[in-house]
XYZ file of C-alpha atoms in Angstrom:
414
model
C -9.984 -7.171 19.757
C -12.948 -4.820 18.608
C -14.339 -6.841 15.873
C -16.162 -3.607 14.709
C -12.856 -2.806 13.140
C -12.837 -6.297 10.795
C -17.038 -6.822 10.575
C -17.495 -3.244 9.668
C -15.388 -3.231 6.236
C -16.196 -7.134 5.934
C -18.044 -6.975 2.867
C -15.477 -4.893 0.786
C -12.104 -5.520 2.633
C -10.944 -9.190 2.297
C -8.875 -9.696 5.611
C -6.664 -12.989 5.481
C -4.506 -12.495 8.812
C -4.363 -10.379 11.849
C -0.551 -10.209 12.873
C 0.060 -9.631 16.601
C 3.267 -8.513 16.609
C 5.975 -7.721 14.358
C 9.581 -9.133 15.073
C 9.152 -9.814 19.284
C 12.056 -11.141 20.406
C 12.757 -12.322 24.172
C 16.683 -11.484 23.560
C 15.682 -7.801 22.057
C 16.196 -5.639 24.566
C 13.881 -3.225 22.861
C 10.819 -5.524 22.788
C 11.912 -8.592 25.069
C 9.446 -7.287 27.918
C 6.419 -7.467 25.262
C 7.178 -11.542 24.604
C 5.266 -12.542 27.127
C 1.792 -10.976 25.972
C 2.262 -12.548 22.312
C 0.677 -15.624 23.002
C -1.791 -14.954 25.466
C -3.140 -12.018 22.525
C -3.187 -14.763 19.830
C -5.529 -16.612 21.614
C -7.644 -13.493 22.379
C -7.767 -12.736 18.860
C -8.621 -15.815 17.854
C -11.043 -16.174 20.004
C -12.917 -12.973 18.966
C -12.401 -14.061 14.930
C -14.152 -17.592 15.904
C -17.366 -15.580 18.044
C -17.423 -13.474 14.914
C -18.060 -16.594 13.101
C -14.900 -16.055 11.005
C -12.642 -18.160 11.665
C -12.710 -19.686 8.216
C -11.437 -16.602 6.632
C -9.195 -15.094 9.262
C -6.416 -16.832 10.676
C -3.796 -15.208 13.603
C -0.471 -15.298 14.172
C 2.879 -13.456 14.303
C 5.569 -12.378 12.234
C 9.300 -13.423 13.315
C 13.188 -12.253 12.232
C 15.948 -14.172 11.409
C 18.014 -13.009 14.488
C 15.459 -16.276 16.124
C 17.348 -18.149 14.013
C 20.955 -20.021 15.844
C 21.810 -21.812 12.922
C 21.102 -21.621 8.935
C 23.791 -23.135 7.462
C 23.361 -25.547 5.808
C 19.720 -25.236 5.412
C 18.986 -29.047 6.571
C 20.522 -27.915 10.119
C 18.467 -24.723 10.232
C 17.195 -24.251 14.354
C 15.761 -21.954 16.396
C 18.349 -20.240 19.444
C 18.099 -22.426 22.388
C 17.394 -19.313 24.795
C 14.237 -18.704 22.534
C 12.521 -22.014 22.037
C 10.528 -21.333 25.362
C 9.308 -18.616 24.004
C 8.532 -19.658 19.921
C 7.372 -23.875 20.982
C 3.940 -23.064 22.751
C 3.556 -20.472 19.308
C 4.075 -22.827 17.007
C 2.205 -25.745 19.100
C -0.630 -23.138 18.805
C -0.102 -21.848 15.251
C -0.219 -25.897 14.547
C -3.665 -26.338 16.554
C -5.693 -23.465 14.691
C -3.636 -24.143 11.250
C -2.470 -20.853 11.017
C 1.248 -19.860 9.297
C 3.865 -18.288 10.483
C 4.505 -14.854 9.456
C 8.646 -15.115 8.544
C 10.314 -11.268 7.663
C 13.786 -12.790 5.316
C 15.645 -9.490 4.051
C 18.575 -11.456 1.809
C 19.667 -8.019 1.569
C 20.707 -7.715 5.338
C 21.915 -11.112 5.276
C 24.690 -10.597 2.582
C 25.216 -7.004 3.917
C 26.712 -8.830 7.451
C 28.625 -11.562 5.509
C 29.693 -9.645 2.462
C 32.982 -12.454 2.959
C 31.321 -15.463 2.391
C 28.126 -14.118 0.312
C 28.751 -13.090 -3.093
C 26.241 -10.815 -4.611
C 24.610 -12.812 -7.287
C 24.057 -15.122 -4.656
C 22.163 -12.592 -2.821
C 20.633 -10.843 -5.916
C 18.780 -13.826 -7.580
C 21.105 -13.708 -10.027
C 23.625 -16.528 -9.787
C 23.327 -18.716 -12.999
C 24.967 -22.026 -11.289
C 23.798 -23.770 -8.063
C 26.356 -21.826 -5.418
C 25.288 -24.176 -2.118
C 24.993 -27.815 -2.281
C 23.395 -29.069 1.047
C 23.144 -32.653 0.443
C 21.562 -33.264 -3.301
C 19.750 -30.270 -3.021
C 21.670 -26.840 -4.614
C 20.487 -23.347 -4.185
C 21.207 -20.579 -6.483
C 20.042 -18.238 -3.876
C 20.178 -16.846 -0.866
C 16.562 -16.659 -0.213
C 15.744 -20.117 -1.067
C 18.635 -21.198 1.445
C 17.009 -19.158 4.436
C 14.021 -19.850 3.915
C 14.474 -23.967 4.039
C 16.602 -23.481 6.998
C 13.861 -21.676 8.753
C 11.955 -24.421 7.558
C 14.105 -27.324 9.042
C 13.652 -25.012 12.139
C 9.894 -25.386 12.425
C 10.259 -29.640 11.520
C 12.495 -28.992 14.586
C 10.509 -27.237 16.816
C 7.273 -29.484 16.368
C 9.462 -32.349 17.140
C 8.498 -33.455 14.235
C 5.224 -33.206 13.417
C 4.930 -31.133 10.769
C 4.143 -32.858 7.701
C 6.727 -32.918 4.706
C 5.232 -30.506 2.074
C 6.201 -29.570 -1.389
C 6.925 -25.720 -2.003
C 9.047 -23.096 -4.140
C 12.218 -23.644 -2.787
C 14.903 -26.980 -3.291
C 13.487 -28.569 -0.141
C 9.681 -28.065 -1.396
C 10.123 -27.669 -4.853
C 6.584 -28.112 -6.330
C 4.116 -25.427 -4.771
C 4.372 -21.500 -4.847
C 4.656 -20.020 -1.579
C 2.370 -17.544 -0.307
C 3.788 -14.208 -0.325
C 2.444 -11.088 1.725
C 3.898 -7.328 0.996
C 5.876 -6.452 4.600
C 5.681 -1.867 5.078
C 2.744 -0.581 3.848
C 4.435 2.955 4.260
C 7.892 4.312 4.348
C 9.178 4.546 7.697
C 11.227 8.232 6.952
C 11.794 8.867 10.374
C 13.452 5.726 10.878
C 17.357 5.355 10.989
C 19.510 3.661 9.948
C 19.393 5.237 6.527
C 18.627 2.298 4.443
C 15.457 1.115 6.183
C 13.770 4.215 5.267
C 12.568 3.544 1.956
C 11.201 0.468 2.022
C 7.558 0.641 1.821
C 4.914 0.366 -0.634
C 3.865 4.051 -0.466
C 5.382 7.128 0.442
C 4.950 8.650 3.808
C 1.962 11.192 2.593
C -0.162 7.841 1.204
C 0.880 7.944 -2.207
C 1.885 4.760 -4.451
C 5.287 4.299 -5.167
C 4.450 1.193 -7.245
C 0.953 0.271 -10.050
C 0.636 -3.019 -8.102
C -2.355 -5.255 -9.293
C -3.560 -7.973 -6.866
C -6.169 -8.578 -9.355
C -4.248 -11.410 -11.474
C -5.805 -14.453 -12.076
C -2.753 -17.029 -10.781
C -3.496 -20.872 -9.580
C -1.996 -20.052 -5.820
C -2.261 -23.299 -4.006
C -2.396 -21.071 -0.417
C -4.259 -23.386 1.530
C -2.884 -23.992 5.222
C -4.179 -27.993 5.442
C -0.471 -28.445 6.532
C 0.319 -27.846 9.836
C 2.385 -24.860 9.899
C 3.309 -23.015 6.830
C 5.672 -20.107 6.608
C 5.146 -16.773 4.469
C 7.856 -14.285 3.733
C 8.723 -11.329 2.783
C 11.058 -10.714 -0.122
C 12.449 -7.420 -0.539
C 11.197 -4.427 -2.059
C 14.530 -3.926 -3.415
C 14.637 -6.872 -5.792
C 11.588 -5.620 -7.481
C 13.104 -2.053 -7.457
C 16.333 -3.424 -9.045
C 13.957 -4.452 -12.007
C 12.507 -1.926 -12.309
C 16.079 0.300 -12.624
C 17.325 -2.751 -14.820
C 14.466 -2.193 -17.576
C 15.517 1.880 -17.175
C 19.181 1.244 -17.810
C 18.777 -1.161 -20.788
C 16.612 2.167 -22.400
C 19.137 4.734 -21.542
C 21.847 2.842 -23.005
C 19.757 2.065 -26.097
C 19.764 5.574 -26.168
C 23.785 6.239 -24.959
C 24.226 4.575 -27.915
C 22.664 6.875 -30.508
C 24.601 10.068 -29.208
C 27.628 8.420 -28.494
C 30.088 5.961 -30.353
C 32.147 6.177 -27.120
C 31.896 2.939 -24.490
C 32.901 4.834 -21.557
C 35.815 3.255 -18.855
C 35.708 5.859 -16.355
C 32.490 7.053 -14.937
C 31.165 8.676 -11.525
C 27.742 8.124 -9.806
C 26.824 11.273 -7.667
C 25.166 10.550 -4.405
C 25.048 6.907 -5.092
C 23.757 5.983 -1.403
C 23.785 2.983 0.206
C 22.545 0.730 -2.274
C 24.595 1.837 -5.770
C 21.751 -0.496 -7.984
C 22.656 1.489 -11.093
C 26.186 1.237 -10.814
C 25.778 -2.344 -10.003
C 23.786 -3.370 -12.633
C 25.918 -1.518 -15.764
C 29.283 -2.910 -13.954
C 27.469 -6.540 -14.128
C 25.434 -6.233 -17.161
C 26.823 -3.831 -19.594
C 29.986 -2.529 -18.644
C 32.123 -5.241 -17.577
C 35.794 -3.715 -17.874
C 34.722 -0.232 -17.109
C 35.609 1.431 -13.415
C 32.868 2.941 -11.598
C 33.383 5.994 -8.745
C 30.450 6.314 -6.450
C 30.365 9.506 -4.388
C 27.998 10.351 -1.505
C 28.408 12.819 1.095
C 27.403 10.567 4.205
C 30.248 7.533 4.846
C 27.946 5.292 6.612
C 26.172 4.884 2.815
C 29.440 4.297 1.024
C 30.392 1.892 4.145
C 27.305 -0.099 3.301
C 27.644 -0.167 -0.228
C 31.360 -0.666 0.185
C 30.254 -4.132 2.639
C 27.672 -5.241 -0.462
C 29.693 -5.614 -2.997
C 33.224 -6.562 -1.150
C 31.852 -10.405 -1.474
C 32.228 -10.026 -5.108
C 35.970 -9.596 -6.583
C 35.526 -8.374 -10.049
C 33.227 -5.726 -8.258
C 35.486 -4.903 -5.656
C 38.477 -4.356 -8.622
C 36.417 -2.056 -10.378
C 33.653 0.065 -7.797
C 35.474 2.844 -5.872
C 33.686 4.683 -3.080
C 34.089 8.373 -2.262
C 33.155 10.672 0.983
C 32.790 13.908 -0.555
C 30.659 16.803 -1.466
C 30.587 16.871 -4.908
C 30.636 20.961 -5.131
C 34.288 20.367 -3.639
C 35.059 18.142 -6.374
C 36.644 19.422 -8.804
C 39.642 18.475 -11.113
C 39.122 14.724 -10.659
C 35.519 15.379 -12.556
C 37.570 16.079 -15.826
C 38.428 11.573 -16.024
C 35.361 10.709 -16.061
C 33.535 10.460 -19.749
C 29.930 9.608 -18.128
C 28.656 11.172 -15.002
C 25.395 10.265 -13.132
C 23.449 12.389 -10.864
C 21.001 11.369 -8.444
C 17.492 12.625 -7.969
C 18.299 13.176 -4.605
C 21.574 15.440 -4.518
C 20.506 19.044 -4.569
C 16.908 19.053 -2.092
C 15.647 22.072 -4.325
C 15.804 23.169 -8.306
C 18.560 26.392 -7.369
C 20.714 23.512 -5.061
C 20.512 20.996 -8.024
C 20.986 23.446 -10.864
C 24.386 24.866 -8.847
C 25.593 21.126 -9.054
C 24.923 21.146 -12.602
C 26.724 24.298 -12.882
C 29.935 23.076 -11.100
C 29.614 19.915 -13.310
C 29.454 21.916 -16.282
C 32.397 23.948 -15.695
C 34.924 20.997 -14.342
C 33.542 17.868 -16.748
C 35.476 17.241 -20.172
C 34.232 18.375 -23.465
C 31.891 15.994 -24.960
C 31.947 13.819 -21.621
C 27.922 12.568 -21.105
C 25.634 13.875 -18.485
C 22.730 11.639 -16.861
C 20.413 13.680 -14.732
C 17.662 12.181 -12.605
C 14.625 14.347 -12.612
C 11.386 14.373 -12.347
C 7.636 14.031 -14.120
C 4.363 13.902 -12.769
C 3.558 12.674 -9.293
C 7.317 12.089 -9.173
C 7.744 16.230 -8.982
C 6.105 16.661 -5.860
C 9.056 14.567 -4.015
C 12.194 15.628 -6.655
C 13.313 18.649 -8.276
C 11.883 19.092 -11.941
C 14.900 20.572 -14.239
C 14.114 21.261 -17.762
C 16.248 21.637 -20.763
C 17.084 25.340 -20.018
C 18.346 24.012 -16.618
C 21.446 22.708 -18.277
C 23.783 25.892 -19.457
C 26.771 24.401 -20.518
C 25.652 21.347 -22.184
C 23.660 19.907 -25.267
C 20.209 17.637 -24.228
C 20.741 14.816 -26.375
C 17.586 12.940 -25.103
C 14.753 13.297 -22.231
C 13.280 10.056 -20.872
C 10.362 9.858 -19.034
C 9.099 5.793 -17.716
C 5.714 5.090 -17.454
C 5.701 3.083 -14.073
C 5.681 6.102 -11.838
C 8.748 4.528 -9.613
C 11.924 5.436 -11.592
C 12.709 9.058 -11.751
C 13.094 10.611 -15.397
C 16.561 10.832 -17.279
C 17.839 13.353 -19.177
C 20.866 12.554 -21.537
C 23.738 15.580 -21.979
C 26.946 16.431 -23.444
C 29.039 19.169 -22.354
C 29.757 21.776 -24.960
């Protein structure tokens, strides 16, 4: 293993898990020929941890997807694919010997993305207020929870039953937090599709995307005395949708103050693949209002179009666009509140010629929101200033102090 690379930063790096593998699958063509080392390198990891005289503080094992998964539904009837259980039993028989976890990867937003029929959004989004799936006398109120006792009825499964009946954070183990480790330490921005890009912790040059604190004082009960426990991963983009909510509750504090106005008609430019701001003002704050997304690539409004299909007042109300918005130009004249995306115009002269194009088509007195940019935030978007915007009155400049969301500035055309 080279235990130089753990014993050397021993006394100032506090290592809980080596992972030996991420997402091996025996079905994957890409990585099915690897499945056969997995195994054999857990135990020569482990091993080296217990020469090193460590194996009270570092435990191995592997991190798995859902597509191991042949049934989750309903969670009490969650199992493993026949044609893999040869290759996850002798893990889990090991994983059960050494009391190590089970790394699990659960993206809900995947999940709902590939059932958008059957999985309405709130469901998905953590924010359904009733229980949605009753599986017995237990109801979830969330996708996650749901997965995440199916995978465990899977692992009961698996040890032909010899896992011991635990309490956790879900319906099925209600009483105990679950353990919780941070999956993409960087984002992957050579990595396609699209949406996976932008999923890690920092940005691809090592900077923070997020003031994360692992510092807290909390009461975790973390302890693996149970046979085999299972960690998760829970998306980056629920914590990013908070982070947008607490932005959007400001800007329309501000909205407010200029503007007597409650918009019905307004356009999101370059709203991607995952529309969060149009989502949470159609949900939250403007619940009769119609919202236009437009984004020049049609694989993002395809996705976006698949997440919110599962929900009907949504589906009424969110219309997607494949355009470039510079060829957009009498339609822009409806709309009394546009948005535009940090991302649409890669430079300052690109963005300010959108703004310039907006400014001659929009309505007088419609509202612009801008995405910029402050501090570290300027080194990855253009910065546009007041002067930027000929054409219309700054009402308001917003900068957040988290260092995630990009700035706002508020407008209205002359």
């Amino acid at each position: 293993m080279g235990t130089k690379n753990v014993r050397d930063f021993w006394s100032s790096v506090r290592f809980r898990y080596i992972a030996v593998g991420n997402e091996i699958s025996p079905v994957n063509g890409g990585t099915a020929w690897l499945a056969q080392f997995v195994l054999p390198a857990m135990r020569n990891i482990h091993d080296a941890i217990r020469s090193a005289g460590l194996q009270d503080q570092i435990k191995v094992s592997t991190a798995i997807d859902l597509t191991l998964m042949g049934n989750s539904y309903p969670p009490s009837a969650g199992a493993f694919r026949d044609d893999v259980r040869s290759y996850l039993d002798p893990i889990i028989g090991f994983l059960s010997s050494i009391r190590s976890p089970l790394l699990a990867n659960i993206y809900p937003y995947f999940t709902s993305a590939g059932n958008p029929r059957d999985i309405s959004l709130p469901y998905a989004l953590f924010t359904s207020p009733s229980v949605v799936v009753w599986d017995g006398q237990r109801g979830y109120k969330n996708l996650f929870d749901a997965t995440l006792d199916a995978l465990y009825s899977a692992l009961e499964r698996a040890s032909g039953g010899s896992l011991e009946h635990v309490k956790g954070g879900t319906p099925k183990r209600p009483d105990r937090a679950i353990e919780t480790y941070l999956f993409a330490m960087f984002d992957e921005n050579q990595k396609q599709p699209e949406v996976e890009k932008h999923f890690g912790l920092f940005f691809p040059d090592k900077r923070p995307k997020y003031n994360l604190n692992f510092g807290a004082k909390k009461n975790w009960d973390i302890s693996t005395e149970h046979n085999v426990t299972v960690l998760f991963l829970k998306s980056e983009i629920v914590n990013m949708g908070c982070q947008e909510e607490l932005l959007i509750e400001k800007v329309c504090e501000i909205y407010e103050k200029v503007s007597s106005q409650v918009p019905n008609r307004i356009a999101f430019v370059g709203s991607g693949p995952l529309p969060l701001t149009s989502i949470i003002l159609a949900t939250k704050h403007l619940r009769t209002a119609c919202f236009h997304n437009y984004d020049i690539d049609p694989s993002a409004n395809s996705k976006a179009l698949q997440l919110i299909s599962s929900d009907p007042n949504l589906s009424k109300r969110m219309f997607f666009h494949n355009a470039n918005i510079m060829n957009v130009s009498s339609s822009l004249k409806e709309y009394e509140v546009i948005f535009l995306a940090a991302l649409v115009g890669m430079d300052k002269e690109e963005k300010v010629k959108v703004i310039n194009h907006l400014a001659e088509h929009m309505a007088p007195g419609a509202i612009l929101l801008l995405r910029s940019a402050f501090g570290a935030r300027a080194f990855l978007y253009p910065v546009i200033d007041s002067c930027d915007l000929q054409g219309f009155e700054v009402l308001s400049v917003f900068h957040p102090t988290d260092e995630v969301i990009n700035s706002v500035i508020i407008a209205r055309k002359f």
